[in-house]
Coordinates of C-alpha atoms (C1' of nucleotides) in Angstrom, one line a residue:
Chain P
X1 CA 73.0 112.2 86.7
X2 CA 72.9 108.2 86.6
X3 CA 70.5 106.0 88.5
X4 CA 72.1 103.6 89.5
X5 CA 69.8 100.2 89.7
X6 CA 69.4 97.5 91.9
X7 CA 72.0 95.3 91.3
X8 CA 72.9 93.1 94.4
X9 CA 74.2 90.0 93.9
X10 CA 74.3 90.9 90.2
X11 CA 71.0 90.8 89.2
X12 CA 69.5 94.2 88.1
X13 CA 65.7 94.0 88.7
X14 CA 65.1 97.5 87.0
X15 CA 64.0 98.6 90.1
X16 CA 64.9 102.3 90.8
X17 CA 67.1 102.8 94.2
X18 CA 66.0 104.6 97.3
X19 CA 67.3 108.2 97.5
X20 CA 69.7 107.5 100.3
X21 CA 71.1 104.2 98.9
X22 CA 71.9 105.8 95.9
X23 CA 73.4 108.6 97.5
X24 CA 75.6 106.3 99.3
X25 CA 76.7 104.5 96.3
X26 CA 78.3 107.6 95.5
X27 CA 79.9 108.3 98.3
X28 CA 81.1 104.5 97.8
X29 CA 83.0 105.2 94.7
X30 CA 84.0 108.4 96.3
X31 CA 85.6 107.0 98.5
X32 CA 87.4 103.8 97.0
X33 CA 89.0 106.6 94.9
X34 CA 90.5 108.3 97.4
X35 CA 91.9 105.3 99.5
X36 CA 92.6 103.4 96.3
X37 CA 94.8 105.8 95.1
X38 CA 96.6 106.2 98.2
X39 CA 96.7 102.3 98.5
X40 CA 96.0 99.8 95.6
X41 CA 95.5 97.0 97.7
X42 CA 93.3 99.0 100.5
X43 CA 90.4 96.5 101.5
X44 CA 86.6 96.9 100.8
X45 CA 86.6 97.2 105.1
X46 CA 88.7 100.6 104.9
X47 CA 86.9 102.2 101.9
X48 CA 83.5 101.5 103.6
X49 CA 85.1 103.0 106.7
X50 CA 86.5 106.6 104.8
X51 CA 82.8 106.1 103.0
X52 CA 81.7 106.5 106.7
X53 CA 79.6 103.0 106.3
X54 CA 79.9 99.4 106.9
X55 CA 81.5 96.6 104.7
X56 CA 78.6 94.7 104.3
X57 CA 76.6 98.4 102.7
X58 CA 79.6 98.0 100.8
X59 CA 78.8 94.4 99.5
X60 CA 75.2 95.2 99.4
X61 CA 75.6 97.7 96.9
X62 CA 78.9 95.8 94.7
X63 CA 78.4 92.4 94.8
X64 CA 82.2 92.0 94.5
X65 CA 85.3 93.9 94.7
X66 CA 85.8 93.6 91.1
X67 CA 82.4 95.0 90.5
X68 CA 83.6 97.6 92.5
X69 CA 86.6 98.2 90.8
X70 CA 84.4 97.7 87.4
X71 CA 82.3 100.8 88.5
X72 CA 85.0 103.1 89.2
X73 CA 86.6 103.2 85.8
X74 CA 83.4 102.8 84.5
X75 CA 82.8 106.2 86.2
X76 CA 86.1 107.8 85.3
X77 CA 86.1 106.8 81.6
X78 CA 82.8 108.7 81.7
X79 CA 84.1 111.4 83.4
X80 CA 87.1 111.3 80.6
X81 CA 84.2 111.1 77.6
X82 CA 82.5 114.0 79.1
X83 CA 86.0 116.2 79.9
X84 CA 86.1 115.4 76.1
X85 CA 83.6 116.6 74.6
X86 CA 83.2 119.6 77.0
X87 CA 87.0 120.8 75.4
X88 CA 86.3 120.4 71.6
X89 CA 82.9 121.6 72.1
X90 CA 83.1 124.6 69.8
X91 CA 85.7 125.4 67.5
X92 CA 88.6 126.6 69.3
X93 CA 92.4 125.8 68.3
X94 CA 93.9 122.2 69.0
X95 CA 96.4 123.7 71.9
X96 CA 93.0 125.8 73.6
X97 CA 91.1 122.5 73.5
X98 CA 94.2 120.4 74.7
X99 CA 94.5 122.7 77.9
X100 CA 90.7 122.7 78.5
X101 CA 91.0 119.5 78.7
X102 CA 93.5 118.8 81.4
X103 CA 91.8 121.7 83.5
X104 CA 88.4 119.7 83.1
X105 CA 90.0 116.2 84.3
X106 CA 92.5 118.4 87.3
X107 CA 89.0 120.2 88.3
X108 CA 87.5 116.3 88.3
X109 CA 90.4 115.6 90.7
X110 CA 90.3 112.1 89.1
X111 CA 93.0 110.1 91.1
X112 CA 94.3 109.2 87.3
X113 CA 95.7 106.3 87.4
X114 CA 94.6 104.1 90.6
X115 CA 92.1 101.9 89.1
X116 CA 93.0 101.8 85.6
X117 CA 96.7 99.7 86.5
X118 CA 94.2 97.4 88.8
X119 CA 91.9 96.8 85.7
X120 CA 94.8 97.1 83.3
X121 CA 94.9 93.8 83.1
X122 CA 91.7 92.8 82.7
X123 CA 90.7 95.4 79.7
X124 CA 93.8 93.9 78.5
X125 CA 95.1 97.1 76.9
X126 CA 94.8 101.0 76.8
X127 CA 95.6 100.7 80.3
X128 CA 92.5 100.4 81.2
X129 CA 91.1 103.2 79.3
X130 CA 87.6 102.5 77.0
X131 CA 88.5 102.2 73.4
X132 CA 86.0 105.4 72.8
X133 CA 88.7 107.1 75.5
X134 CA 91.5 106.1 73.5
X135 CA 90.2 106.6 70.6
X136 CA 89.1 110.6 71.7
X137 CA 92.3 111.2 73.1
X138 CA 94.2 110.1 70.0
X139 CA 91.9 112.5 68.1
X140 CA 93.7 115.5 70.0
X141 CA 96.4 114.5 69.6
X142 CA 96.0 113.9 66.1
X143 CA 94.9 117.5 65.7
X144 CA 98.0 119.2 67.6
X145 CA 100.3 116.9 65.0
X146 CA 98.0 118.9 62.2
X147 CA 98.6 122.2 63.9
X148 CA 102.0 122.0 64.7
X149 CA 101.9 121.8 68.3
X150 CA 103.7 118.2 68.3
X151 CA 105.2 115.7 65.8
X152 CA 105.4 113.1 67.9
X153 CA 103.1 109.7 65.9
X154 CA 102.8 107.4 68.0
X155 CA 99.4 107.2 69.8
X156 CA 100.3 104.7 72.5
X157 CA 103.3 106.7 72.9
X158 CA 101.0 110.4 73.2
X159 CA 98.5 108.9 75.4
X160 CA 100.8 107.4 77.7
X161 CA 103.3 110.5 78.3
X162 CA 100.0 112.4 78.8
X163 CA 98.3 110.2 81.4
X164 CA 101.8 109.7 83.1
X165 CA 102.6 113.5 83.6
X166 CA 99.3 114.0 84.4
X167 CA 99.7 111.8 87.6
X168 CA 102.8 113.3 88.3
X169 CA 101.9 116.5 88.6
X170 CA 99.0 116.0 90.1
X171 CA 101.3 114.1 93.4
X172 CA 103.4 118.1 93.1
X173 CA 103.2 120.1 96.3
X174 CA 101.4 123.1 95.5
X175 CA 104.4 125.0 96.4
X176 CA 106.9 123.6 93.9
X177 CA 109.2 126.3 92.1
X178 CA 108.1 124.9 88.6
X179 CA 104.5 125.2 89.2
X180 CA 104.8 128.4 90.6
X181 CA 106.2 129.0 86.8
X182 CA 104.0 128.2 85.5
X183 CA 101.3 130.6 87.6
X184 CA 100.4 127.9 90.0
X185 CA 98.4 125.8 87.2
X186 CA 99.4 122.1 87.2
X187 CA 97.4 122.2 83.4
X188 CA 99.4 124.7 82.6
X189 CA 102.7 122.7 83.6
X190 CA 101.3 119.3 82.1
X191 CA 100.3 120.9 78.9
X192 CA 103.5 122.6 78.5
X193 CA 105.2 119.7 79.4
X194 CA 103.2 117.5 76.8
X195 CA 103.8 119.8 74.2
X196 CA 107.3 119.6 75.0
X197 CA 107.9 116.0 75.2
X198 CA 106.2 115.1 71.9
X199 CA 108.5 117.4 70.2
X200 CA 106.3 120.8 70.1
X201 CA 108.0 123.3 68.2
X202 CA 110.8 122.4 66.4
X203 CA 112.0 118.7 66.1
X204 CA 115.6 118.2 67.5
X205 CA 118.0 116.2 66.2
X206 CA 119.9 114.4 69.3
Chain N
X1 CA 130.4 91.7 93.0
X2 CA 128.2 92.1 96.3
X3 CA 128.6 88.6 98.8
X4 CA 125.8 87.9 100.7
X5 CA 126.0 86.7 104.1
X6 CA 124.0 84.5 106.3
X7 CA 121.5 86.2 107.3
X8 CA 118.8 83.4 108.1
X9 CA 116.0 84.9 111.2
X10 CA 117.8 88.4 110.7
X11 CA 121.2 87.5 112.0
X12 CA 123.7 88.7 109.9
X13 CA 126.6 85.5 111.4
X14 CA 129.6 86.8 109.2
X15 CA 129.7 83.9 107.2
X16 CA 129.6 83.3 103.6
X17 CA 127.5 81.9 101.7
X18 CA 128.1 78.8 99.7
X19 CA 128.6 79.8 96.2
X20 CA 125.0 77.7 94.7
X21 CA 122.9 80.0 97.6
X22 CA 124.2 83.3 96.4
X23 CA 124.1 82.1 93.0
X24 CA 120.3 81.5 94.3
X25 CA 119.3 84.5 96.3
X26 CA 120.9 86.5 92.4
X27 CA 118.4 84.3 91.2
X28 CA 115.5 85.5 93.3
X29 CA 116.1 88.7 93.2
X30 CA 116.0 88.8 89.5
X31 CA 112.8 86.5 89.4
X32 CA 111.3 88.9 92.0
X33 CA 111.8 91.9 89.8
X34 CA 110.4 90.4 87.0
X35 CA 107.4 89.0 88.6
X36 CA 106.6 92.0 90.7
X37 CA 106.6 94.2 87.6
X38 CA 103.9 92.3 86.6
X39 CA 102.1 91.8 89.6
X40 CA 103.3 94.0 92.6
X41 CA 101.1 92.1 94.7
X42 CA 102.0 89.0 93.5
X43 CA 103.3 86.3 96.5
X44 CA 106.4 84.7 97.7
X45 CA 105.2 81.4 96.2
X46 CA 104.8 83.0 92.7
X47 CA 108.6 84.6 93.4
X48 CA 110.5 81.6 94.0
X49 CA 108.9 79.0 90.9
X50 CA 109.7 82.3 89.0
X51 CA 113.5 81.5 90.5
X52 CA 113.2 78.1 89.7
X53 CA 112.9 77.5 93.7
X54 CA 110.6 76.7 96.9
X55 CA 108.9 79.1 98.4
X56 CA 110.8 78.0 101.4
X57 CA 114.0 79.1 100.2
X58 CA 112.9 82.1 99.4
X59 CA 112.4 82.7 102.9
X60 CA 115.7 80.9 104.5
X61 CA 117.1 83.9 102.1
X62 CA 114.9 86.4 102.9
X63 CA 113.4 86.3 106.6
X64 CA 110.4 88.3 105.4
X65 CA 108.7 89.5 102.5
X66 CA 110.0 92.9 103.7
X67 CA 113.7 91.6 103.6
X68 CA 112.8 90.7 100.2
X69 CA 111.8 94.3 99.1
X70 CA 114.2 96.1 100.5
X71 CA 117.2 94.0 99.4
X72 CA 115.5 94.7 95.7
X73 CA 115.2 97.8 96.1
X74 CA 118.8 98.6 97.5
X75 CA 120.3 96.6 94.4
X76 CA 118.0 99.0 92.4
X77 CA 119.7 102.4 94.5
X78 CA 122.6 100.4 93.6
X79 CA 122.3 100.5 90.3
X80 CA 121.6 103.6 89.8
X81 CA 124.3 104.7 91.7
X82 CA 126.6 103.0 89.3
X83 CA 125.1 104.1 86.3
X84 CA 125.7 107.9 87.6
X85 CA 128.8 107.3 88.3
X86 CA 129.8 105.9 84.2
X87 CA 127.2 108.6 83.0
X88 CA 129.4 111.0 84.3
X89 CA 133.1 109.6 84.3
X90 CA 134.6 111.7 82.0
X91 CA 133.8 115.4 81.6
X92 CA 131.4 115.1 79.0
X93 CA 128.7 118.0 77.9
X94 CA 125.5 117.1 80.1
X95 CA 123.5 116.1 77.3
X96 CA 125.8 113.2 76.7
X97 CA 126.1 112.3 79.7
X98 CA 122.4 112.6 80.3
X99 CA 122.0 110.2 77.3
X100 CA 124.7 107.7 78.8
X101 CA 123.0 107.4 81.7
X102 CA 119.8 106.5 80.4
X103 CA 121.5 104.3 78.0
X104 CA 122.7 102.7 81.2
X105 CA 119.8 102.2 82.7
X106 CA 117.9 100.9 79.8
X107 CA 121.0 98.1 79.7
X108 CA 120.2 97.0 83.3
X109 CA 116.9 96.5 82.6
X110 CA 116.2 97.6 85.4
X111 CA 112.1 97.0 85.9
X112 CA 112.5 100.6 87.0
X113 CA 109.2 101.1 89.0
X114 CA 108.2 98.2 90.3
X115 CA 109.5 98.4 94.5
X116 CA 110.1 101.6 94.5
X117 CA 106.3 102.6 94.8
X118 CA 106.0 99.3 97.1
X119 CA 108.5 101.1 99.1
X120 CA 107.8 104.5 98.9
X121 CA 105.8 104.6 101.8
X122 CA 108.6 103.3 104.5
X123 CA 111.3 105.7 103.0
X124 CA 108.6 108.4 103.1
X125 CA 109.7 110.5 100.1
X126 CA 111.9 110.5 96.9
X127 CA 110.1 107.4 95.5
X128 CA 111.9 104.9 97.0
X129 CA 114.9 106.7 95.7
X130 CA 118.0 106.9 98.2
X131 CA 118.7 110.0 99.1
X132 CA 122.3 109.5 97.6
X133 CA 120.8 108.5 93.9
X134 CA 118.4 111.4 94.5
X135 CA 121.0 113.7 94.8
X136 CA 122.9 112.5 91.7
X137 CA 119.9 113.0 90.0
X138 CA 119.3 116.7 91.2
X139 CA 123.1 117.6 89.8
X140 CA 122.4 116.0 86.5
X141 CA 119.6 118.1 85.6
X142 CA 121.4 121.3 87.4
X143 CA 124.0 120.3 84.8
X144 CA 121.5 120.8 82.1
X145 CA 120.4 123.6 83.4
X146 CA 123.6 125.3 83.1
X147 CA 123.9 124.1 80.0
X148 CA 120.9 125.7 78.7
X149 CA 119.4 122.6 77.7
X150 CA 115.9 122.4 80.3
X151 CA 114.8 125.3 82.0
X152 CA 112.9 123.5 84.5
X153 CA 113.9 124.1 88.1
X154 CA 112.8 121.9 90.6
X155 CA 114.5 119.0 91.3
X156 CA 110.8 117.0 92.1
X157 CA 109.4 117.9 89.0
X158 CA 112.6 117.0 86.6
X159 CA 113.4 113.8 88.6
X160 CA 109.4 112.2 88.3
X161 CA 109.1 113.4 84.9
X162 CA 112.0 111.5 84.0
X163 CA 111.4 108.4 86.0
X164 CA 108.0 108.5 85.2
X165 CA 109.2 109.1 81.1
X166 CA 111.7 106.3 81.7
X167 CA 108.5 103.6 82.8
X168 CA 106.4 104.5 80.2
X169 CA 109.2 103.8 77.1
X170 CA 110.0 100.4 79.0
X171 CA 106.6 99.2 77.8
X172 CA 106.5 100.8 74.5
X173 CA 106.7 97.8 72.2
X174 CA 109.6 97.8 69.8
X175 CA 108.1 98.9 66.7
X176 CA 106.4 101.7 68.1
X177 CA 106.4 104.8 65.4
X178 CA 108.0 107.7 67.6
X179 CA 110.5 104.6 68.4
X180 CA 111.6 104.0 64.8
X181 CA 112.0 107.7 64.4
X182 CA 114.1 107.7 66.7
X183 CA 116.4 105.2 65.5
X184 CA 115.1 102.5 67.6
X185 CA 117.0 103.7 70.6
X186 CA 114.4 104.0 73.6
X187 CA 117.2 106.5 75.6
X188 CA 117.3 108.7 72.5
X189 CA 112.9 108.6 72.9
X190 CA 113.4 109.5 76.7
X191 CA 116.2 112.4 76.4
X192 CA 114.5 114.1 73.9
X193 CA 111.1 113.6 75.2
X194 CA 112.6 114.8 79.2
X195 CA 114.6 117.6 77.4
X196 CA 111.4 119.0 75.7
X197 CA 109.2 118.2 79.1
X198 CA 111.2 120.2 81.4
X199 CA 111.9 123.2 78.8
X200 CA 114.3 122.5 76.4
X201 CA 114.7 125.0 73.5
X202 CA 113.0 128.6 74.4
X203 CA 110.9 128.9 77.1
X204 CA 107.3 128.9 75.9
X205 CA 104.7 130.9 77.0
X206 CA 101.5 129.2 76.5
Chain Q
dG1 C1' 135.2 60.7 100.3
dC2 C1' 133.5 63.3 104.3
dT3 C1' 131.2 66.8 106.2
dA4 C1' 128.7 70.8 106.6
dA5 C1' 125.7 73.4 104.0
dC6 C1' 121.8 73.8 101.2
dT7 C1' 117.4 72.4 99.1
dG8 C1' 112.7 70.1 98.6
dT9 C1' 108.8 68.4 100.7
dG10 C1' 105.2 68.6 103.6
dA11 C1' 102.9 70.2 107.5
dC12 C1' 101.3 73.6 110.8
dA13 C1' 99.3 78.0 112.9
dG14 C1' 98.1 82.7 112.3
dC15 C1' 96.4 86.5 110.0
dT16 C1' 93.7 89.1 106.6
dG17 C1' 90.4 89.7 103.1
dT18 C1' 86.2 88.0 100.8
dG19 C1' 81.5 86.7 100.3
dT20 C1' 77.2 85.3 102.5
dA21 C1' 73.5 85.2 105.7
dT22 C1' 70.6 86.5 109.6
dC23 C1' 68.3 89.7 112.8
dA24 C1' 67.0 94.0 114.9
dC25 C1' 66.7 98.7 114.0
dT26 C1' 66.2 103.0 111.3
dT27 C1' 64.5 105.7 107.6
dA28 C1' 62.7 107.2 103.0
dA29 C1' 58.5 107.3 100.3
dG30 C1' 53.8 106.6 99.2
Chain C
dC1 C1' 51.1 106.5 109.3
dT2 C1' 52.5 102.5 107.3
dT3 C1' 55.4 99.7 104.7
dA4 C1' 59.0 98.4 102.1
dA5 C1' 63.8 99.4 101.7
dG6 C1' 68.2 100.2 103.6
dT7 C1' 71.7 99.8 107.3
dG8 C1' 74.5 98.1 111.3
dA9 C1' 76.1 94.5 113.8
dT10 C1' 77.5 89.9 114.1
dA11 C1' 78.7 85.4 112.9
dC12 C1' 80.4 82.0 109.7
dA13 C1' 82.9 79.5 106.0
dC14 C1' 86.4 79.8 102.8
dA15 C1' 90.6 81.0 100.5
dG16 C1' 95.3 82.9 100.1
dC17 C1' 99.6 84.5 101.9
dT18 C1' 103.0 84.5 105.6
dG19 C1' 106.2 82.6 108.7
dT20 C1' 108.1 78.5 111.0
dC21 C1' 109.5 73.9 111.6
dA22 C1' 111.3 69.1 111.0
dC23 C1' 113.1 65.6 108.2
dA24 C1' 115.2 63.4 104.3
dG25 C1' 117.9 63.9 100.2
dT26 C1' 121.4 66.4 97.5
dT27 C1' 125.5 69.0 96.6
dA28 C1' 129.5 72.1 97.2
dG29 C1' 134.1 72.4 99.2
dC30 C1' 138.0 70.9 101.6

DNA sequence: GCTAACTGTGACAGCTGTGTATCACTTAAG
DNA sequence: CTTAAGTGATACACAGCTGTCACAGTTAGC
């Protein structure tokens, strides 16, 4: 787990957090992910109110709304490194590792995209993603292309498809026909729908 | 073309326009588009230099920033509308006209996501998508059902993965690789890439 | 050229969100 | 138990966007 520090009003002091207060940062960033997701432009006042606390806790423990916003991709680029490493951990084909993957971030529930188009433009590219995100992602990719599984080259392209059916199918009732398909696994449906977009198996010719 | 009518305060007085205020509101509409693709958030002030005009004008054409939106998106439904009905004028195999219409599309520049998530709350479903354009979407993919050419089968599913395909190319810069591969054309990128999402080409089984 | 229509400018009130600060109260941690 | 840390409540200043208005200047249309 990460300790989070005493940062308020920016300055970190090194000084460890009570239990509580720490425990309420979390529930913080909890909650600015769920309302945030719903609404983009959602004020600090409601996500302290779905976080069950007050907006000045809220200011006490980000001293901004962009340090707030900083945090949480902060937290789900991590939760992307970690997703990562967990699906290339030991040697298993490109396609195994590709659909571990997308179980790992679905299980995380990450609400994909929310903050990432906020900080889009302050990362300035990526769409918001950490270079070492980016670069990890193009890595799979990279080693579908090797095994077959794809041809498509572009890794702007790959990434982007990827996160964007991601988010779709995570916003799909859990009663649509295709997902029922495809044995009511939304990884299943995005990585067969990855795979498919980026020209798996066979290129076509118009 | 569409002529605008005095609609100052909400009232509609059945009176038209003089020719340089529907040139204007054109102009705002467009400025709008462009803007709030960049910024959805961004404010009526923002709009109207975009337009070339006061932010005062903006709102003897529009009464409310509301007003705004849902005149954009209704010239988006438009749109679309007319796009289907080209796409599909003569009895061309679905594929072509699948490609046509995203041709189409990609020639109205229409900044195709922008509103429609602004709106998607007050229509409540769809996207922002009129139930009409919905529909025309739902028979082009049954059409390419038929046709063999997806074997996805929910009408959700096919229509957001397209869409959402459809955003993501927009922004692809031009000398993207999988772009160049496919002869430059960013409908020919989509329609395979939607063909191959949704199924295309033997049902695969994991 | 005349007139009605349209625009620009500037000003105003109202609302919402942000950020800060203070004070009393509660609670975790030694 | 004692203390330092954390929270809730409240108030305040500030900024930005919205919506409306009035007035003077400009322009399209007959």
């Amino acid at each position: 787990m990460y300790h989070f520090r005493v940062a308020t009003a920016g300055r970190d002091t090194g000084r460890r957090l009570r239990a509580d207060a720490e425990h309420n940062t979390a529930r913080i960033l909890a909650a600015a992910e769920e309302v945030l997701a719903a609404d983009p432009a959602a004020s600090l006042e409601r996500i302290g109110e779905a976080a069950g606390l007050t907006r000045a806790t809220v200011h006490r423990r980000f001293a901004s709304r962009r340090a707030l916003l900083e945090a949480l991709t902060e937290q789900l680029n991590q939760r992307y490194l970690t997703a990562l490493d967990q699906s290339r951990a030991d040697g298993a084909p490109p396609l195994v590792a590709f659909r571990r993957l997308t179980e790992i971030v679905f299980e995380l529930k990450a609400g994909h995209r929310f903050a990432m188009e906020l900080m889009s433009d302050e990362t300035g590219c990526h769409g918001g993603l950490t270079p070492e995100v980016a670069a990890g992602l193009e890595e799979v990719f990279a080693q579908l292309r090797e095994a077959g599984e794809i041809t498509a080259t572009g890794a702007d392209w790959c990434r982007q498809v990827y996160l964007a059916l991601l988010q779709e199918a995570d916003q799909l009732p859990e009663d649509a026909t295709d997902l029922v398909q495809a044995g009511r696994s939304k990884a299943e449906l995005v990585v067969r729908a990855v795979v498919g977009a980026l020209g798996g198996h066979g290129s076509r010719s118009t």
